[in-house]
PDB file of C-alpha atoms in Angstrom:
ATOM      1  CA  MET P  14     -21.785 -47.401  -7.349  1.00 49.00           C
ATOM      2  CA  ASN P  15     -19.199 -47.088  -4.569  1.00 57.00           C
ATOM      3  CA  SER P  16     -16.384 -49.626  -4.305  1.00 76.00           C
ATOM      4  CA  ARG P  17     -15.649 -51.458  -1.098  1.00 85.00           C
ATOM      5  CA  PRO P  18     -13.852 -49.434   1.608  1.00 88.00           C
ATOM      6  CA  GLU P  19     -10.123 -49.984   1.871  1.00 91.00           C
ATOM      7  CA  PRO P  20      -7.880 -49.458   4.917  1.00 92.00           C
ATOM      8  CA  SER P  21      -6.634 -46.236   3.312  1.00 95.00           C
ATOM      9  CA  ASP P  22     -10.205 -44.911   3.335  1.00 96.00           C
ATOM     10  CA  ARG P  23     -10.452 -45.425   7.087  1.00 96.00           C
ATOM     11  CA  VAL P  24      -7.111 -43.698   7.588  1.00 97.00           C
ATOM     12  CA  ARG P  25      -8.314 -40.724   5.542  1.00 97.00           C
ATOM     13  CA  GLN P  26     -11.536 -40.473   7.534  1.00 97.00           C
ATOM     14  CA  ILE P  27      -9.656 -40.414  10.832  1.00 97.00           C
ATOM     15  CA  ILE P  28      -7.102 -37.862   9.603  1.00 97.00           C
ATOM     16  CA  VAL P  29      -9.873 -35.528   8.400  1.00 97.00           C
ATOM     17  CA  PHE P  30     -11.663 -35.802  11.740  1.00 97.00           C
ATOM     18  CA  VAL P  31      -8.528 -35.233  13.819  1.00 97.00           C
ATOM     19  CA  LEU P  32      -7.497 -32.201  11.758  1.00 96.00           C
ATOM     20  CA  ALA P  33     -10.993 -30.749  12.107  1.00 95.00           C
ATOM     21  CA  LEU P  34     -10.554 -30.921  15.882  1.00 95.00           C
ATOM     22  CA  LEU P  35      -7.126 -29.296  15.484  1.00 94.00           C
ATOM     23  CA  ALA P  36      -8.627 -26.503  13.388  1.00 93.00           C
ATOM     24  CA  VAL P  37     -11.283 -25.800  16.003  1.00 92.00           C
ATOM     25  CA  ALA P  38      -8.674 -25.814  18.779  1.00 91.00           C
ATOM     26  CA  ALA P  39      -6.477 -23.430  16.761  1.00 91.00           C
ATOM     27  CA  ALA P  40      -9.495 -21.181  16.251  1.00 90.00           C
ATOM     28  CA  GLY P  41      -9.962 -21.076  20.011  1.00 88.00           C
ATOM     29  CA  LEU P  42      -6.330 -20.051  20.391  1.00 83.00           C
ATOM     30  CA  GLY P  43      -6.739 -17.383  17.720  1.00 81.00           C
ATOM     31  CA  SER P  44      -9.779 -15.970  19.497  1.00 79.00           C
ATOM     32  CA  GLY P  45      -7.765 -15.380  22.648  1.00 76.00           C
ATOM     33  CA  ALA P  46      -8.730 -18.542  24.488  1.00 73.00           C
ATOM     34  CA  PHE P  47      -6.173 -21.042  25.802  1.00 68.00           C
ATOM     35  CA  GLY P  48      -3.726 -18.218  26.440  1.00 71.00           C
ATOM     36  CA  GLY P  49      -3.553 -17.092  22.810  1.00 76.00           C
ATOM     37  CA  THR P  50      -3.601 -13.543  21.500  1.00 85.00           C
ATOM     38  CA  PRO P  51      -6.692 -12.507  19.507  1.00 87.00           C
ATOM     39  CA  VAL P  52      -5.852 -12.267  15.808  1.00 89.00           C
ATOM     40  CA  GLN P  53      -6.676  -8.565  15.683  1.00 87.00           C
ATOM     41  CA  ASP P  54      -4.143  -7.910  18.459  1.00 86.00           C
ATOM     42  CA  ALA P  55      -1.419 -10.317  17.304  1.00 87.00           C
ATOM     43  CA  ALA P  56       1.477  -9.337  15.021  1.00 85.00           C
ATOM     44  CA  GLY P  57       1.404  -5.790  16.349  1.00 86.00           C
ATOM     45  CA  GLY P  58      -2.239  -5.323  15.362  1.00 89.00           C
ATOM     46  CA  ALA P  59      -1.414  -5.667  11.648  1.00 89.00           C
ATOM     47  CA  LEU P  60      -4.680  -7.500  11.027  1.00 91.00           C
ATOM     48  CA  ALA P  61      -6.923  -5.215  13.054  1.00 91.00           C
ATOM     49  CA  ALA P  62      -9.988  -3.693  11.393  1.00 89.00           C
ATOM     50  CA  ASP P  63      -8.309  -0.273  11.270  1.00 91.00           C
ATOM     51  CA  ALA P  64      -4.851  -1.441  10.176  1.00 91.00           C
ATOM     52  CA  THR P  65      -5.205  -1.082   6.385  1.00 94.00           C
ATOM     53  CA  LEU P  66      -7.591   0.307   3.799  1.00 95.00           C
ATOM     54  CA  ILE P  67      -8.897  -3.143   2.854  1.00 96.00           C
ATOM     55  CA  ALA P  68      -9.236  -4.616   6.331  1.00 95.00           C
ATOM     56  CA  PRO P  69     -12.809  -5.854   6.889  1.00 96.00           C
ATOM     57  CA  GLY P  70     -14.710  -4.586   9.908  1.00 95.00           C
ATOM     58  CA  THR P  71     -14.540  -6.809  12.988  1.00 93.00           C
ATOM     59  CA  PRO P  72     -18.068  -8.299  12.612  1.00 94.00           C
ATOM     60  CA  ALA P  73     -17.013  -9.773   9.256  1.00 95.00           C
ATOM     61  CA  PHE P  74     -14.943 -12.402  11.051  1.00 93.00           C
ATOM     62  CA  SER P  75     -18.055 -13.968  12.568  1.00 93.00           C
ATOM     63  CA  ILE P  76     -18.274 -15.949   9.326  1.00 95.00           C
ATOM     64  CA  TRP P  77     -15.492 -18.131  10.714  1.00 94.00           C
ATOM     65  CA  SER P  78     -17.979 -19.570  13.204  1.00 93.00           C
ATOM     66  CA  VAL P  79     -20.132 -20.797  10.317  1.00 95.00           C
ATOM     67  CA  ILE P  80     -17.105 -22.162   8.436  1.00 96.00           C
ATOM     68  CA  TYR P  81     -15.740 -24.008  11.458  1.00 95.00           C
ATOM     69  CA  LEU P  82     -19.159 -25.439  12.237  1.00 94.00           C
ATOM     70  CA  GLY P  83     -19.415 -26.624   8.631  1.00 94.00           C
ATOM     71  CA  LEU P  84     -15.946 -28.180   8.712  1.00 95.00           C
ATOM     72  CA  LEU P  85     -16.675 -29.979  11.953  1.00 94.00           C
ATOM     73  CA  ALA P  86     -20.025 -31.223  10.633  1.00 92.00           C
ATOM     74  CA  TYR P  87     -18.316 -32.428   7.453  1.00 93.00           C
ATOM     75  CA  ALA P  88     -15.626 -34.207   9.462  1.00 95.00           C
ATOM     76  CA  VAL P  89     -18.277 -36.080  11.457  1.00 94.00           C
ATOM     77  CA  TRP P  90     -20.428 -36.842   8.391  1.00 92.00           C
ATOM     78  CA  GLN P  91     -17.544 -38.239   6.345  1.00 93.00           C
ATOM     79  CA  LEU P  92     -16.839 -40.740   9.144  1.00 94.00           C
ATOM     80  CA  ALA P  93     -20.005 -42.646   8.215  1.00 92.00           C
ATOM     81  CA  PRO P  94     -19.264 -46.079   6.709  1.00 93.00           C
ATOM     82  CA  ALA P  95     -21.301 -45.164   3.625  1.00 90.00           C
ATOM     83  CA  GLN P  96     -18.935 -42.261   2.920  1.00 92.00           C
ATOM     84  CA  ALA P  97     -15.670 -44.180   3.219  1.00 92.00           C
ATOM     85  CA  ALA P  98     -15.294 -45.385  -0.374  1.00 92.00           C
ATOM     86  CA  ARG P  99     -17.191 -42.640  -2.184  1.00 92.00           C
ATOM     87  CA  LEU P 100     -15.241 -41.127  -5.053  1.00 93.00           C
ATOM     88  CA  VAL P 101     -15.866 -37.546  -3.950  1.00 93.00           C
ATOM     89  CA  GLN P 102     -14.450 -38.289  -0.492  1.00 94.00           C
ATOM     90  CA  ARG P 103     -11.400 -39.969  -1.962  1.00 95.00           C
ATOM     91  CA  ARG P 104     -10.746 -36.988  -4.212  1.00 95.00           C
ATOM     92  CA  VAL P 105     -11.293 -34.115  -1.796  1.00 96.00           C
ATOM     93  CA  GLY P 106     -10.920 -35.583   1.689  1.00 96.00           C
ATOM     94  CA  TYR P 107      -7.203 -34.990   1.993  1.00 97.00           C
ATOM     95  CA  LEU P 108      -7.474 -31.570   0.369  1.00 97.00           C
ATOM     96  CA  ILE P 109     -10.031 -30.475   2.961  1.00 97.00           C
ATOM     97  CA  ALA P 110      -7.784 -31.941   5.654  1.00 97.00           C
ATOM     98  CA  ALA P 111      -4.876 -29.939   4.210  1.00 97.00           C
ATOM     99  CA  SER P 112      -6.969 -26.770   4.276  1.00 97.00           C
ATOM    100  CA  MET P 113      -7.669 -27.273   7.976  1.00 96.00           C
ATOM    101  CA  LEU P 114      -3.993 -27.896   8.709  1.00 96.00           C
ATOM    102  CA  LEU P 115      -3.044 -24.785   6.731  1.00 97.00           C
ATOM    103  CA  ASN P 116      -5.615 -22.739   8.610  1.00 95.00           C
ATOM    104  CA  ALA P 117      -4.147 -23.869  11.925  1.00 94.00           C
ATOM    105  CA  ALA P 118      -0.647 -23.081  10.618  1.00 96.00           C
ATOM    106  CA  TRP P 119      -1.810 -19.610   9.540  1.00 96.00           C
ATOM    107  CA  LEU P 120      -3.094 -18.894  13.027  1.00 94.00           C
ATOM    108  CA  GLY P 121       0.199 -20.135  14.439  1.00 93.00           C
ATOM    109  CA  ALA P 122       2.170 -17.815  12.157  1.00 94.00           C
ATOM    110  CA  ILE P 123       0.057 -14.867  13.294  1.00 93.00           C
ATOM    111  CA  GLN P 124       0.524 -15.798  16.942  1.00 91.00           C
ATOM    112  CA  ILE P 125       4.308 -15.616  16.585  1.00 92.00           C
ATOM    113  CA  GLY P 126       4.103 -12.413  14.543  1.00 91.00           C
ATOM    114  CA  GLN P 127       5.389 -13.814  11.247  1.00 94.00           C
ATOM    115  CA  LEU P 128       3.278 -11.920   8.727  1.00 94.00           C
ATOM    116  CA  TRP P 129       5.393 -12.940   5.728  1.00 94.00           C
ATOM    117  CA  LEU P 130       4.819 -16.587   6.635  1.00 97.00           C
ATOM    118  CA  SER P 131       1.096 -16.006   7.097  1.00 96.00           C
ATOM    119  CA  VAL P 132       0.913 -14.580   3.563  1.00 96.00           C
ATOM    120  CA  ALA P 133       2.631 -17.640   2.096  1.00 97.00           C
ATOM    121  CA  ILE P 134       0.315 -19.962   4.018  1.00 97.00           C
ATOM    122  CA  ILE P 135      -2.919 -18.208   3.105  1.00 97.00           C
ATOM    123  CA  VAL P 136      -1.982 -18.118  -0.597  1.00 97.00           C
ATOM    124  CA  VAL P 137      -1.381 -21.880  -0.512  1.00 98.00           C
ATOM    125  CA  LEU P 138      -4.685 -22.271   1.350  1.00 98.00           C
ATOM    126  CA  LEU P 139      -6.476 -20.325  -1.396  1.00 97.00           C
ATOM    127  CA  VAL P 140      -4.962 -22.601  -4.060  1.00 97.00           C
ATOM    128  CA  VAL P 141      -5.922 -25.740  -2.115  1.00 98.00           C
ATOM    129  CA  LEU P 142      -9.526 -24.569  -1.750  1.00 97.00           C
ATOM    130  CA  ALA P 143      -9.746 -23.653  -5.431  1.00 96.00           C
ATOM    131  CA  ARG P 144      -8.455 -27.114  -6.318  1.00 97.00           C
ATOM    132  CA  THR P 145     -10.979 -28.683  -3.944  1.00 97.00           C
ATOM    133  CA  LEU P 146     -13.853 -26.840  -5.599  1.00 96.00           C
ATOM    134  CA  SER P 147     -12.572 -27.843  -9.033  1.00 95.00           C
ATOM    135  CA  LEU P 148     -12.497 -31.529  -8.123  1.00 95.00           C
ATOM    136  CA  MET P 149     -15.919 -31.347  -6.484  1.00 93.00           C
ATOM    137  CA  LEU P 150     -17.420 -29.906  -9.645  1.00 91.00           C
ATOM    138  CA  ARG P 151     -15.915 -32.634 -11.828  1.00 91.00           C
ATOM    139  CA  THR P 152     -16.751 -35.602  -9.595  1.00 91.00           C
ATOM    140  CA  PRO P 153     -19.970 -37.586 -10.120  1.00 86.00           C
ATOM    141  CA  ARG P 154     -21.748 -37.772  -6.779  1.00 77.00           C
ATOM    142  CA  GLY P 155     -24.120 -40.694  -7.235  1.00 73.00           C
ATOM    143  CA  VAL P 156     -26.416 -39.446  -4.448  1.00 66.00           C
ATOM    144  CA  THR P 157     -29.707 -41.301  -4.816  1.00 58.00           C
ATOM    145  CA  THR P 158     -31.959 -39.492  -2.339  1.00 71.00           C
ATOM    146  CA  ARG P 159     -33.037 -35.862  -2.211  1.00 75.00           C
ATOM    147  CA  THR P 160     -32.212 -35.686   1.495  1.00 73.00           C
ATOM    148  CA  GLY P 161     -28.713 -36.992   0.833  1.00 71.00           C
ATOM    149  CA  ALA P 162     -28.245 -34.478  -1.972  1.00 76.00           C
ATOM    150  CA  ILE P 163     -29.311 -31.583   0.273  1.00 80.00           C
ATOM    151  CA  VAL P 164     -27.055 -32.696   3.132  1.00 77.00           C
ATOM    152  CA  GLU P 165     -24.088 -32.989   0.773  1.00 83.00           C
ATOM    153  CA  SER P 166     -24.864 -29.721  -0.979  1.00 83.00           C
ATOM    154  CA  VAL P 167     -24.968 -27.823   2.310  1.00 82.00           C
ATOM    155  CA  GLY P 168     -22.348 -29.714   4.315  1.00 83.00           C
ATOM    156  CA  LEU P 169     -19.709 -30.218   1.635  1.00 90.00           C
ATOM    157  CA  ASP P 170     -20.342 -27.808  -1.239  1.00 92.00           C
ATOM    158  CA  GLY P 171     -21.648 -25.050   0.999  1.00 94.00           C
ATOM    159  CA  THR P 172     -18.825 -25.239   3.513  1.00 95.00           C
ATOM    160  CA  VAL P 173     -16.071 -25.338   0.892  1.00 96.00           C
ATOM    161  CA  GLY P 174     -17.772 -22.488  -0.990  1.00 96.00           C
ATOM    162  CA  LEU P 175     -17.936 -20.225   2.063  1.00 97.00           C
ATOM    163  CA  TYR P 176     -14.371 -21.148   2.970  1.00 97.00           C
ATOM    164  CA  LEU P 177     -13.068 -20.290  -0.514  1.00 97.00           C
ATOM    165  CA  GLY P 178     -15.015 -17.036  -0.780  1.00 97.00           C
ATOM    166  CA  TRP P 179     -13.861 -15.777   2.585  1.00 97.00           C
ATOM    167  CA  VAL P 180     -10.216 -16.775   2.078  1.00 97.00           C
ATOM    168  CA  THR P 181     -10.260 -14.817  -1.196  1.00 97.00           C
ATOM    169  CA  ILE P 182     -10.839 -11.505   0.569  1.00 97.00           C
ATOM    170  CA  ALA P 183      -8.810 -12.578   3.604  1.00 96.00           C
ATOM    171  CA  SER P 184      -5.816 -13.195   1.336  1.00 96.00           C
ATOM    172  CA  ALA P 185      -6.013  -9.662  -0.043  1.00 95.00           C
ATOM    173  CA  ALA P 186      -6.309  -8.213   3.463  1.00 95.00           C
ATOM    174  CA  ASN P 187      -3.398 -10.361   4.670  1.00 95.00           C
ATOM    175  CA  VAL P 188      -1.124  -9.213   1.833  1.00 94.00           C
ATOM    176  CA  ALA P 189      -2.057  -5.593   2.547  1.00 93.00           C
ATOM    177  CA  ALA P 190      -1.320  -6.035   6.247  1.00 93.00           C
ATOM    178  CA  TRP P 191       2.105  -7.513   5.494  1.00 93.00           C
ATOM    179  CA  ALA P 192       2.911  -4.733   3.002  1.00 90.00           C
ATOM    180  CA  VAL P 193       2.013  -2.002   5.482  1.00 88.00           C
ATOM    181  CA  ALA P 194       3.903  -3.658   8.329  1.00 87.00           C
ATOM    182  CA  ALA P 195       6.949  -4.113   6.070  1.00 84.00           C
ATOM    183  CA  GLU P 196       6.735  -0.447   4.988  1.00 81.00           C
ATOM    184  CA  PHE P 197       6.463  -1.521   1.379  1.00 81.00           C
ATOM    185  CA  SER P 198       7.286   1.202  -1.154  1.00 70.00           C
ATOM    186  CA  ASP P 199       4.168   2.377  -2.951  1.00 73.00           C
ATOM    187  CA  PHE P 200       6.140   3.507  -6.056  1.00 72.00           C
ATOM    188  CA  GLY P 201       4.547   6.934  -5.725  1.00 76.00           C
ATOM    189  CA  ILE P 202       1.034   5.533  -6.143  1.00 82.00           C
ATOM    190  CA  GLU P 203      -1.606   6.650  -3.671  1.00 90.00           C
ATOM    191  CA  PRO P 204      -2.604   3.994  -1.084  1.00 91.00           C
ATOM    192  CA  THR P 205      -6.226   4.481  -2.148  1.00 94.00           C
ATOM    193  CA  VAL P 206      -5.334   3.411  -5.690  1.00 94.00           C
ATOM    194  CA  TRP P 207      -3.576   0.299  -4.402  1.00 93.00           C
ATOM    195  CA  ALA P 208      -6.608  -0.527  -2.247  1.00 95.00           C
ATOM    196  CA  VAL P 209      -9.083  -0.111  -5.107  1.00 96.00           C
ATOM    197  CA  ALA P 210      -6.840  -2.233  -7.344  1.00 95.00           C
ATOM    198  CA  ALA P 211      -6.742  -4.986  -4.705  1.00 95.00           C
ATOM    199  CA  LEU P 212     -10.534  -4.919  -4.421  1.00 96.00           C
ATOM    200  CA  ALA P 213     -10.822  -5.114  -8.205  1.00 96.00           C
ATOM    201  CA  ILE P 214      -8.579  -8.190  -8.249  1.00 96.00           C
ATOM    202  CA  ALA P 215     -10.679  -9.812  -5.510  1.00 96.00           C
ATOM    203  CA  ALA P 216     -13.821  -9.069  -7.538  1.00 97.00           C
ATOM    204  CA  CYS P 217     -12.255 -10.576 -10.666  1.00 97.00           C
ATOM    205  CA  ILE P 218     -11.406 -13.736  -8.738  1.00 96.00           C
ATOM    206  CA  GLY P 219     -14.987 -13.824  -7.457  1.00 97.00           C
ATOM    207  CA  VAL P 220     -16.432 -13.454 -10.963  1.00 97.00           C
ATOM    208  CA  ALA P 221     -14.076 -16.121 -12.308  1.00 96.00           C
ATOM    209  CA  THR P 222     -15.102 -18.455  -9.484  1.00 96.00           C
ATOM    210  CA  ALA P 223     -18.776 -17.833 -10.225  1.00 96.00           C
ATOM    211  CA  ILE P 224     -18.342 -18.625 -13.907  1.00 95.00           C
ATOM    212  CA  PHE P 225     -16.125 -21.658 -13.330  1.00 94.00           C
ATOM    213  CA  SER P 226     -18.429 -23.074 -10.632  1.00 93.00           C
ATOM    214  CA  ARG P 227     -21.529 -22.542 -12.771  1.00 91.00           C
ATOM    215  CA  GLY P 228     -22.973 -20.001 -10.366  1.00 92.00           C
ATOM    216  CA  ARG P 229     -22.335 -21.553  -6.969  1.00 93.00           C
ATOM    217  CA  LEU P 230     -23.713 -19.065  -4.473  1.00 95.00           C
ATOM    218  CA  THR P 231     -21.709 -19.659  -1.306  1.00 96.00           C
ATOM    219  CA  PRO P 232     -18.302 -18.476  -2.624  1.00 97.00           C
ATOM    220  CA  ALA P 233     -19.954 -15.277  -3.864  1.00 97.00           C
ATOM    221  CA  ILE P 234     -21.856 -14.768  -0.606  1.00 97.00           C
ATOM    222  CA  ALA P 235     -18.744 -15.137   1.556  1.00 98.00           C
ATOM    223  CA  LEU P 236     -16.602 -12.903  -0.656  1.00 98.00           C
ATOM    224  CA  SER P 237     -19.329 -10.261  -0.875  1.00 98.00           C
ATOM    225  CA  TRP P 238     -19.794 -10.440   2.896  1.00 98.00           C
ATOM    226  CA  GLY P 239     -16.125  -9.585   3.364  1.00 97.00           C
ATOM    227  CA  LEU P 240     -16.202  -6.853   0.733  1.00 98.00           C
ATOM    228  CA  CYS P 241     -19.258  -5.230   2.304  1.00 98.00           C
ATOM    229  CA  TRP P 242     -17.508  -5.135   5.667  1.00 98.00           C
ATOM    230  CA  VAL P 243     -14.498  -3.522   4.028  1.00 98.00           C
ATOM    231  CA  ALA P 244     -16.893  -0.875   2.720  1.00 98.00           C
ATOM    232  CA  ILE P 245     -18.557  -0.373   6.104  1.00 97.00           C
ATOM    233  CA  ALA P 246     -15.193  -0.068   7.851  1.00 96.00           C
ATOM    234  CA  ARG P 247     -13.889   2.523   5.392  1.00 97.00           C
ATOM    235  CA  LEU P 248     -17.063   4.607   5.464  1.00 97.00           C
ATOM    236  CA  THR P 249     -17.568   4.539   9.238  1.00 95.00           C
ATOM    237  CA  ASP P 250     -14.163   3.919  10.804  1.00 92.00           C
ATOM    238  CA  GLU P 251     -10.475   4.695  10.416  1.00 92.00           C
ATOM    239  CA  PRO P 252      -8.669   4.749   8.101  1.00 94.00           C
ATOM    240  CA  ALA P 253     -11.600   6.406   6.373  1.00 95.00           C
ATOM    241  CA  SER P 254     -11.790   6.388   2.583  1.00 96.00           C
ATOM    242  CA  GLN P 255     -14.964   7.049   0.647  1.00 97.00           C
ATOM    243  CA  PRO P 256     -13.471   5.871  -2.692  1.00 97.00           C
ATOM    244  CA  VAL P 257     -12.403   2.551  -1.166  1.00 97.00           C
ATOM    245  CA  GLY P 258     -15.750   2.128   0.563  1.00 97.00           C
ATOM    246  CA  ILE P 259     -17.668   2.737  -2.665  1.00 98.00           C
ATOM    247  CA  ALA P 260     -15.314   0.447  -4.604  1.00 98.00           C
ATOM    248  CA  ALA P 261     -15.790  -2.325  -2.047  1.00 98.00           C
ATOM    249  CA  TYR P 262     -19.586  -2.082  -2.281  1.00 98.00           C
ATOM    250  CA  ALA P 263     -19.359  -2.097  -6.078  1.00 98.00           C
ATOM    251  CA  ALA P 264     -17.084  -5.154  -6.019  1.00 98.00           C
ATOM    252  CA  ALA P 265     -19.509  -6.989  -3.742  1.00 98.00           C
ATOM    253  CA  GLY P 266     -22.403  -6.191  -6.070  1.00 98.00           C
ATOM    254  CA  ILE P 267     -20.487  -7.336  -9.147  1.00 98.00           C
ATOM    255  CA  VAL P 268     -19.602 -10.675  -7.538  1.00 98.00           C
ATOM    256  CA  ILE P 269     -23.186 -11.377  -6.456  1.00 97.00           C
ATOM    257  CA  VAL P 270     -24.647 -10.370  -9.809  1.00 97.00           C
ATOM    258  CA  ALA P 271     -22.102 -12.542 -11.638  1.00 97.00           C
ATOM    259  CA  ALA P 272     -22.977 -15.566  -9.498  1.00 97.00           C
ATOM    260  CA  ILE P 273     -26.735 -15.134  -9.858  1.00 97.00           C
ATOM    261  CA  ALA P 274     -26.547 -14.468 -13.603  1.00 96.00           C
ATOM    262  CA  THR P 275     -24.293 -17.485 -14.179  1.00 96.00           C
ATOM    263  CA  ARG P 276     -26.547 -19.639 -12.048  1.00 93.00           C
ATOM    264  CA  LEU P 277     -29.664 -18.615 -13.954  1.00 93.00           C
ATOM    265  CA  ILE P 278     -28.002 -19.295 -17.287  1.00 92.00           C
ATOM    266  CA  THR P 279     -26.712 -22.679 -16.080  1.00 87.00           C
ATOM    267  CA  HIS P 280     -30.091 -23.622 -14.628  1.00 81.00           C
ATOM    268  CA  HIS P 281     -31.813 -22.692 -17.863  1.00 76.00           C
ATOM    269  CA  ARG P 282     -29.412 -24.786 -19.912  1.00 78.00           C
ATOM    270  CA  SER P 283     -29.054 -27.860 -17.723  1.00 70.00           C
ATOM    271  CA  GLY P 284     -31.534 -27.740 -14.842  1.00 56.00           C
ATOM    272  CA  ASP P 285     -28.780 -27.680 -12.205  1.00 51.00           C
ATOM    273  CA  GLN P 286     -30.461 -27.951  -8.788  1.00 48.00           C
ATOM    274  CA  SER P 287     -27.480 -27.489  -6.447  1.00 51.00           C
ATOM    275  CA  VAL P 288     -28.109 -24.892  -3.739  1.00 47.00           C
ATOM    276  CA  ALA P 289     -24.477 -24.234  -2.851  1.00 64.00           C
TER     277      ALA P 289
END
């Protein structure tokens, strides 16, 4: 049973809503609206689809539209009086707000061409989202209706899952972009080897997330989406690399299989019905 709302709950609800609006406005700036420079053109084009071996193809970034829509929907939904004092909102509300602020800060860093700062921000963002997922998994929901459970599973769990999965591959691409722009020494190792190693690390994170989250699908879907677009870009565009393209497809397959297998095992053992 939820406790009675406190003034701090109302403050949290308003902060989450305001930062969601900020995140959407920052996204508009990052798309080239409001006088901003599109992300792929900012920072000397370091984050363009053809800038590094693990840069996803341009269509991959359309997933941001889904994530932003989910964040905005969550921000509106959590304003409801019934959500104010819920334990899950108290535990993750400020973390989700922090993720939106970090996302806006990341876009700001890119706009001013500070790639090193963008790397620091996106790594912190990845940690915040991982912590959010962890708390969500450990928090009793107390949802009494099937409709309420579906809305929460899609709006909260689904949005955070997509956000985490995408930021996983985006972090790898961001680090690669910074390394290339900074003319990082490759220690005599071929760039293709570095790229395959980075994809392997992303896949390992995806598998670990699948196991830890008991087979949540949305983190795996978002990560695999990004990995597939890395593969498409390397096999059809410059810089071309068949080994990296094949490795990216393999990584995407491993992540999806891990999530589905973990989900089936979890469902068999406990009857978990969550769709996200």
